[in-house]
Amino acid sequence: MKQIPFNKPYLTGLETKYIEQAVASGKISGNGLFTQKCQQFFEERYGIKKTLLTTSCTDALEMCAILLNIKEGDEVIMPSYTFVSTANAFVLRGAKIVFADSRADQPNIDENSLEGLITPKTKAIVVVHYAGVACEMDTIMTLAKKYNIYVVEDAAQAIDSFYKGKALGSIGHLSAFSFHETKNVISGEGGLLGINDGQFIERAEIIWEKGTNRSAFFRGEIDKYGWVDVGSSFLPSEIIAAFLWAQLENLEDIQNRRKEIWNRYFEFFKESNKISLPKVPKYATNNAHMFYVLLESLKKRNEFIAKYKEIGINPVFHYVSLHSSPYFKDKHDGRKLTNCDRYADTLVRMPLFYELDQPDILDNKSDIIK
């Protein structure tokens, strides 16, 4: 039986060529030509003030927590329906996580629930653009300004997606992207920190370079460098950056193919009256990061996945709500987050990758969705 995986990394064909160039350059430790090319791409194409390539999106989020001086007792609001890295980055700094529910119509954070969660201890709101679809950022940024708190965009899934014409990752004070092998463009592992508030730029470079002002030294701005702040080794090697550059050069082709697959899924599944389809609000665009459907119950979801696996197709569910996780459930304040739990029980992601032979999934499978 032919097996169709949930994901298959796509290679443009230029990855090894650029890696060879990076190796031949004699500088493979990071912050070289390919790192600068990738950073410039995001700054110029998406209007992010300053970007820094990182070894993962998790690292970029950890840099956000350090930049915001998150400490013991600070509160950070974020959705419960997200990956654990969103929370871990701030937990590591001692923050108290306050989980918010998702919207009823799609998995993004319910912006109308946020004001009631803000206290004098709230330091930041972290939004997650689920499936690359924008959160309602005007409401969120207005709240942040009103209460003098920061907004971090977890844009792990959101490359090349927009909110009212503004690129995701360019709206909040800080943002984080992922280039994990399951994302639209990849480098195996990898991430990027976006900085839109200029006050953070200088310190971000220091944190990125292990707490030293090494970047300023190499630009000739100072005559020696030393340890000036906390930090870690957040920057990736040039080999990772070279791989990523091959992907970014082919972004439009990758996006067009993914959107074609997404649209065919939508047309197929809309024939079912027992499955709910993803909703993209008018203020948002769709970057085709994932195609998901919602089943009627946990039982129906499990049956749906099992039926597809019987014929060699591997859809998967997604997050377990973090507020109900083994680590956090005793720390949660007891509020019911109904929509988060509903998505945890009923959401299924279909295989979606560049080389997907979609007819193998769509042809003669209508009995599964009836």
Short mmCIF file of C-alpha atoms in Angstrom, two decimals:
data_model
loop_
_atom_site.label_atom_id
_atom_site.label_comp_id
_atom_site.label_asym_id
_atom_site.label_seq_id
_atom_site.Cartn_x
_atom_site.Cartn_y
_atom_site.Cartn_z
CA MET A 1 0.00 0.00 0.00
CA LYS A 2 1.29 3.44 -0.92
CA GLN A 3 1.88 5.56 2.17
CA ILE A 4 1.24 9.32 2.14
CA PRO A 5 2.99 10.99 5.10
CA PHE A 6 1.69 14.05 6.88
CA ASN A 7 4.75 16.03 5.82
CA LYS A 8 7.69 15.68 3.46
CA PRO A 9 10.44 18.35 3.39
CA TYR A 10 10.76 20.02 -0.02
CA LEU A 11 14.18 20.79 -1.48
CA THR A 12 14.53 23.40 -4.20
CA GLY A 13 17.78 21.88 -5.52
CA LEU A 14 20.00 24.80 -4.52
CA GLU A 15 20.47 23.92 -0.85
CA THR A 16 23.65 21.87 -1.25
CA LYS A 17 25.10 24.36 -3.74
CA TYR A 18 24.77 27.21 -1.24
CA ILE A 19 26.03 25.05 1.62
CA GLU A 20 29.15 24.32 -0.46
CA GLN A 21 29.57 28.06 -1.03
CA ALA A 22 29.28 28.70 2.70
CA VAL A 23 31.88 26.03 3.48
CA ALA A 24 34.23 27.33 0.77
CA SER A 25 33.95 30.87 2.16
CA GLY A 26 35.86 29.81 5.26
CA LYS A 27 33.20 31.33 7.54
CA ILE A 28 30.63 28.81 8.68
CA SER A 29 30.14 29.77 12.33
CA GLY A 30 27.32 32.25 11.71
CA ASN A 31 26.45 35.84 10.91
CA GLY A 32 28.09 35.63 7.49
CA LEU A 33 26.86 36.29 3.98
CA PHE A 34 23.89 33.90 3.98
CA THR A 35 22.72 34.98 7.42
CA GLN A 36 22.73 38.58 6.24
CA LYS A 37 20.89 37.67 3.01
CA CYS A 38 18.11 35.94 4.96
CA GLN A 39 17.76 38.80 7.43
CA GLN A 40 17.69 41.39 4.67
CA PHE A 41 14.97 39.37 2.89
CA PHE A 42 12.63 39.64 5.88
CA GLU A 43 13.41 43.29 6.55
CA GLU A 44 12.89 44.40 2.96
CA ARG A 45 9.99 42.15 1.94
CA TYR A 46 7.97 42.35 5.15
CA GLY A 47 8.93 45.70 6.64
CA ILE A 48 10.35 44.34 9.89
CA LYS A 49 12.70 46.92 11.36
CA LYS A 50 15.46 44.49 12.34
CA THR A 51 15.76 40.71 12.16
CA LEU A 52 18.17 38.18 13.63
CA LEU A 53 18.38 34.58 12.45
CA THR A 54 18.22 32.03 15.28
CA THR A 55 18.67 28.29 15.66
CA SER A 56 14.92 27.84 16.28
CA CYS A 57 11.69 29.75 16.80
CA THR A 58 11.94 28.65 20.42
CA ASP A 59 15.24 30.53 20.69
CA ALA A 60 13.67 33.61 19.13
CA LEU A 61 10.87 33.48 21.71
CA GLU A 62 13.42 33.06 24.51
CA MET A 63 15.19 36.16 23.23
CA CYS A 64 11.85 38.00 23.37
CA ALA A 65 11.45 37.04 27.02
CA ILE A 66 14.97 38.27 27.85
CA LEU A 67 14.48 41.52 25.91
CA LEU A 68 11.25 42.22 27.80
CA ASN A 69 13.04 41.63 31.12
CA ILE A 70 10.49 39.01 32.12
CA LYS A 71 11.07 38.03 35.73
CA GLU A 72 9.48 36.17 38.62
CA GLY A 73 5.99 37.50 39.26
CA ASP A 74 5.39 38.98 35.81
CA GLU A 75 2.28 37.77 34.01
CA VAL A 76 2.18 36.89 30.33
CA ILE A 77 -1.09 36.28 28.50
CA MET A 78 -1.17 33.80 25.62
CA PRO A 79 -3.49 31.23 24.03
CA SER A 80 -3.75 27.79 25.56
CA TYR A 81 -4.11 26.25 22.11
CA THR A 82 -0.49 26.53 21.02
CA PHE A 83 2.82 24.68 21.03
CA VAL A 84 4.65 24.39 24.33
CA SER A 85 7.53 26.63 23.16
CA THR A 86 5.23 29.66 23.28
CA ALA A 87 4.87 29.19 27.02
CA ASN A 88 8.26 27.69 27.88
CA ALA A 89 10.18 30.73 26.68
CA PHE A 90 8.50 32.85 29.35
CA VAL A 91 8.25 30.18 32.05
CA LEU A 92 12.05 29.89 31.93
CA ARG A 93 12.27 33.55 32.99
CA GLY A 94 9.89 33.00 35.92
CA ALA A 95 6.68 34.34 34.38
CA LYS A 96 3.21 33.35 35.44
CA ILE A 97 1.35 32.23 32.31
CA VAL A 98 -2.27 33.35 31.99
CA PHE A 99 -3.97 31.31 29.30
CA ALA A 100 -6.70 32.78 27.10
CA ASP A 101 -9.36 30.94 25.15
CA SER A 102 -9.52 30.69 21.37
CA ARG A 103 -12.18 32.28 19.21
CA ALA A 104 -15.29 30.24 18.48
CA ASP A 105 -14.87 30.51 14.71
CA GLN A 106 -11.13 29.69 14.46
CA PRO A 107 -8.25 28.70 16.75
CA ASN A 108 -6.64 32.13 17.18
CA ILE A 109 -6.72 33.87 20.55
CA ASP A 110 -10.06 35.47 21.45
CA GLU A 111 -9.11 39.14 21.43
CA ASN A 112 -12.33 40.07 23.25
CA SER A 113 -11.33 37.96 26.27
CA LEU A 114 -7.99 39.67 26.83
CA GLU A 115 -8.87 42.86 28.70
CA GLY A 116 -10.43 40.89 31.53
CA LEU A 117 -7.17 38.98 31.99
CA ILE A 118 -4.93 42.04 32.29
CA THR A 119 -3.68 42.95 35.78
CA PRO A 120 -1.03 45.39 37.06
CA LYS A 121 1.42 42.45 36.78
CA THR A 122 0.78 41.83 33.07
CA LYS A 123 3.97 42.43 31.11
CA ALA A 124 3.10 41.04 27.67
CA ILE A 125 0.52 39.46 25.42
CA VAL A 126 1.81 36.72 23.13
CA VAL A 127 -0.39 36.05 20.11
CA VAL A 128 -0.08 32.98 17.89
CA HIS A 129 -1.14 33.29 14.26
CA TYR A 130 -2.52 29.78 13.99
CA ALA A 131 -2.24 28.17 10.53
CA GLY A 132 -0.71 31.43 9.32
CA VAL A 133 -4.02 33.27 9.73
CA ALA A 134 -3.75 36.63 11.47
CA CYS A 135 -5.11 37.37 14.92
CA GLU A 136 -7.23 40.52 15.21
CA MET A 137 -4.23 42.76 15.73
CA ASP A 138 -5.88 46.21 15.90
CA THR A 139 -7.80 45.27 19.03
CA ILE A 140 -4.74 43.65 20.58
CA MET A 141 -2.37 46.55 19.84
CA THR A 142 -4.93 49.06 21.17
CA LEU A 143 -5.15 47.11 24.43
CA ALA A 144 -1.37 46.96 24.67
CA LYS A 145 -1.09 50.71 24.28
CA LYS A 146 -3.88 51.35 26.79
CA TYR A 147 -2.23 49.22 29.48
CA ASN A 148 1.41 49.86 28.50
CA ILE A 149 2.22 46.22 27.83
CA TYR A 150 4.17 44.54 25.02
CA VAL A 151 2.92 42.35 22.20
CA VAL A 152 4.93 39.41 20.89
CA GLU A 153 3.80 37.74 17.66
CA ASP A 154 4.45 34.02 17.60
CA ALA A 155 4.55 33.86 13.80
CA ALA A 156 6.01 30.35 13.65
CA GLN A 157 3.44 29.34 11.03
CA ALA A 158 2.91 32.75 9.48
CA ILE A 159 5.58 33.52 6.89
CA ASP A 160 4.18 35.47 3.92
CA SER A 161 0.82 36.11 5.55
CA PHE A 162 -0.76 39.50 6.21
CA TYR A 163 -3.19 41.45 8.38
CA LYS A 164 -4.89 44.35 6.59
CA GLY A 165 -1.90 44.55 4.26
CA LYS A 166 0.72 44.41 7.03
CA ALA A 167 3.00 41.39 7.17
CA LEU A 168 2.58 39.17 10.20
CA GLY A 169 5.65 39.59 12.36
CA SER A 170 5.84 43.32 11.57
CA ILE A 171 3.02 44.50 13.85
CA GLY A 172 3.88 43.57 17.44
CA HIS A 173 6.86 44.95 19.35
CA LEU A 174 8.67 41.63 18.75
CA SER A 175 8.02 38.50 16.70
CA ALA A 176 9.35 35.00 16.10
CA PHE A 177 9.33 32.77 13.00
CA SER A 178 10.08 29.07 12.51
CA PHE A 179 11.87 27.23 9.71
CA HIS A 180 11.34 23.76 11.16
CA GLU A 181 10.97 21.08 8.49
CA THR A 182 7.17 21.17 8.83
CA LYS A 183 6.94 24.85 7.87
CA ASN A 184 6.42 26.48 4.46
CA VAL A 185 10.12 27.30 4.07
CA ILE A 186 12.60 25.27 6.03
CA SER A 187 16.17 24.83 7.21
CA GLY A 188 15.64 21.63 9.19
CA GLU A 189 15.63 23.59 12.41
CA GLY A 190 15.86 27.36 12.46
CA GLY A 191 14.07 30.55 13.40
CA LEU A 192 14.14 34.32 13.22
CA LEU A 193 13.59 37.13 15.71
CA GLY A 194 11.75 40.17 14.40
CA ILE A 195 12.20 43.53 16.13
CA ASN A 196 9.75 46.34 15.37
CA ASP A 197 10.44 48.50 18.43
CA GLY A 198 13.81 50.16 17.91
CA GLN A 199 14.63 50.28 21.62
CA PHE A 200 15.37 46.53 21.51
CA ILE A 201 17.74 46.39 18.53
CA GLU A 202 21.09 47.02 20.19
CA ARG A 203 20.43 44.75 23.14
CA ALA A 204 19.04 42.00 20.90
CA GLU A 205 22.36 41.79 19.05
CA ILE A 206 24.18 41.46 22.38
CA ILE A 207 21.87 38.72 23.68
CA TRP A 208 22.18 36.95 20.30
CA GLU A 209 25.98 36.97 20.59
CA LYS A 210 26.23 35.33 24.04
CA GLY A 211 25.86 38.59 25.94
CA THR A 212 28.78 40.29 24.18
CA ASN A 213 29.01 43.32 21.90
CA ARG A 214 30.83 41.20 19.32
CA SER A 215 28.61 42.30 16.40
CA ALA A 216 29.44 45.95 17.03
CA PHE A 217 33.14 45.03 17.15
CA PHE A 218 33.04 43.33 13.76
CA ARG A 219 31.31 46.39 12.29
CA GLY A 220 34.20 48.50 13.55
CA GLU A 221 32.06 50.46 15.99
CA ILE A 222 34.19 49.57 19.03
CA ASP A 223 37.86 48.58 19.38
CA LYS A 224 37.26 45.48 21.51
CA TYR A 225 34.33 43.44 22.71
CA GLY A 226 33.42 41.87 26.03
CA TRP A 227 30.65 40.49 28.22
CA VAL A 228 28.09 43.26 28.69
CA ASP A 229 24.74 41.52 29.31
CA VAL A 230 23.06 38.14 29.66
CA GLY A 231 22.75 36.09 26.49
CA SER A 232 23.34 32.77 24.84
CA SER A 233 24.49 31.26 21.56
CA PHE A 234 21.32 31.93 19.64
CA LEU A 235 22.72 32.48 16.13
CA PRO A 236 22.81 29.56 13.68
CA SER A 237 25.70 28.45 11.51
CA GLU A 238 26.11 29.66 7.95
CA ILE A 239 25.25 26.13 6.80
CA ILE A 240 21.71 26.52 8.18
CA ALA A 241 21.45 30.02 6.72
CA ALA A 242 22.63 28.81 3.30
CA PHE A 243 19.95 26.09 3.29
CA LEU A 244 17.31 28.65 4.24
CA TRP A 245 18.40 31.09 1.54
CA ALA A 246 17.74 28.45 -1.13
CA GLN A 247 14.21 28.17 0.22
CA LEU A 248 13.56 31.91 0.47
CA GLU A 249 14.65 32.41 -3.12
CA ASN A 250 11.86 30.02 -4.14
CA LEU A 251 9.22 31.32 -1.74
CA GLU A 252 6.70 32.37 -4.38
CA ASP A 253 6.79 29.00 -6.14
CA ILE A 254 6.44 27.18 -2.81
CA GLN A 255 3.54 29.37 -1.76
CA ASN A 256 1.70 29.01 -5.03
CA ARG A 257 1.91 25.23 -4.87
CA ARG A 258 0.76 25.08 -1.25
CA LYS A 259 -2.20 27.36 -1.97
CA GLU A 260 -3.20 25.16 -4.92
CA ILE A 261 -3.26 22.12 -2.62
CA TRP A 262 -5.14 24.05 0.09
CA ASN A 263 -7.82 25.20 -2.35
CA ARG A 264 -8.38 21.68 -3.68
CA TYR A 265 -8.84 20.38 -0.15
CA PHE A 266 -11.37 23.13 0.54
CA GLU A 267 -13.43 22.27 -2.55
CA PHE A 268 -13.38 18.58 -1.65
CA PHE A 269 -14.34 18.84 2.00
CA LYS A 270 -17.03 21.47 1.56
CA GLU A 271 -19.25 18.70 0.17
CA SER A 272 -19.55 17.22 3.67
CA ASN A 273 -22.15 18.48 6.14
CA LYS A 274 -20.39 16.74 9.04
CA ILE A 275 -17.08 18.57 8.71
CA SER A 276 -16.33 22.23 9.45
CA LEU A 277 -13.80 24.03 7.27
CA PRO A 278 -11.13 26.58 8.22
CA LYS A 279 -12.24 30.19 8.23
CA VAL A 280 -10.05 33.05 7.04
CA PRO A 281 -11.38 36.45 8.22
CA LYS A 282 -11.58 39.32 5.73
CA TYR A 283 -8.73 41.12 7.49
CA ALA A 284 -6.38 38.14 7.01
CA THR A 285 -4.68 36.26 4.18
CA ASN A 286 -4.06 32.54 3.85
CA ASN A 287 -0.46 31.39 3.48
CA ALA A 288 -1.52 27.72 3.17
CA HIS A 289 0.62 26.63 6.08
CA MET A 290 -1.87 23.90 6.90
CA PHE A 291 -5.27 22.60 5.91
CA TYR A 292 -7.38 21.47 8.84
CA VAL A 293 -10.92 20.25 9.30
CA LEU A 294 -13.07 20.10 12.42
CA LEU A 295 -15.05 16.98 13.24
CA GLU A 296 -18.15 16.79 15.40
CA SER A 297 -16.51 15.12 18.41
CA LEU A 298 -13.37 13.43 19.69
CA LYS A 299 -14.87 10.06 18.72
CA LYS A 300 -15.58 11.26 15.16
CA ARG A 301 -12.09 12.73 14.89
CA ASN A 302 -10.45 9.47 15.89
CA GLU A 303 -12.63 7.53 13.43
CA PHE A 304 -11.76 9.98 10.63
CA ILE A 305 -8.01 9.58 11.23
CA ALA A 306 -8.30 5.79 11.53
CA LYS A 307 -10.20 5.45 8.24
CA TYR A 308 -7.58 7.44 6.36
CA LYS A 309 -4.72 5.51 7.94
CA GLU A 310 -6.33 2.26 6.79
CA ILE A 311 -5.70 3.37 3.20
CA GLY A 312 -2.18 4.67 3.83
CA ILE A 313 -2.94 8.37 4.36
CA ASN A 314 -1.72 10.01 7.56
CA PRO A 315 -3.65 13.02 8.82
CA VAL A 316 -2.85 14.11 12.38
CA PHE A 317 -4.50 16.02 15.20
CA HIS A 318 -2.72 18.97 16.78
CA TYR A 319 -2.20 20.58 20.19
CA VAL A 320 -3.48 19.44 23.56
CA SER A 321 -4.58 22.58 25.41
CA LEU A 322 -1.63 23.72 27.53
CA HIS A 323 -3.82 24.68 30.50
CA SER A 324 -4.82 21.01 30.83
CA SER A 325 -1.32 19.59 30.30
CA PRO A 326 0.36 17.48 33.02
CA TYR A 327 2.87 20.25 33.76
CA PHE A 328 0.38 23.10 34.03
CA LYS A 329 -3.03 21.78 35.06
CA ASP A 330 -2.32 22.27 38.78
CA LYS A 331 -1.15 25.85 38.05
CA HIS A 332 -4.19 26.85 36.00
CA ASP A 333 -6.69 29.14 37.68
CA GLY A 334 -9.66 26.91 36.90
CA ARG A 335 -11.28 28.98 34.12
CA LYS A 336 -12.91 26.84 31.44
CA LEU A 337 -11.35 27.44 28.04
CA THR A 338 -14.06 25.79 26.03
CA ASN A 339 -12.93 26.61 22.53
CA CYS A 340 -9.31 25.56 23.14
CA ASP A 341 -10.51 22.20 24.38
CA ARG A 342 -12.89 21.83 21.43
CA TYR A 343 -10.06 22.37 18.94
CA ALA A 344 -7.85 19.96 20.87
CA ASP A 345 -10.55 17.27 20.55
CA THR A 346 -11.86 17.83 17.02
CA LEU A 347 -9.21 19.42 14.77
CA VAL A 348 -7.41 17.27 12.17
CA ARG A 349 -4.60 18.42 9.85
CA MET A 350 -4.40 16.88 6.39
CA PRO A 351 -1.10 16.08 4.64
CA LEU A 352 0.20 19.22 2.92
CA PHE A 353 3.59 19.47 1.26
CA TYR A 354 4.93 20.65 -2.09
CA GLU A 355 5.22 17.25 -3.75
CA LEU A 356 1.91 15.87 -2.48
CA ASP A 357 0.06 13.76 -5.04
CA GLN A 358 -3.34 15.02 -3.99
CA PRO A 359 -5.54 12.78 -6.16
CA ASP A 360 -4.36 9.84 -4.04
CA ILE A 361 -6.18 11.51 -1.14
CA LEU A 362 -9.20 12.99 -2.86
CA ASP A 363 -10.20 10.36 -5.41
CA ASN A 364 -12.84 7.89 -4.22
CA LYS A 365 -12.55 8.89 -0.57
CA SER A 366 -15.97 10.52 -0.28
CA ASP A 367 -17.28 7.68 1.92
CA ILE A 368 -14.90 8.82 4.69
CA ILE A 369 -16.38 12.29 4.92
CA LYS A 370 -20.08 11.35 4.62
#
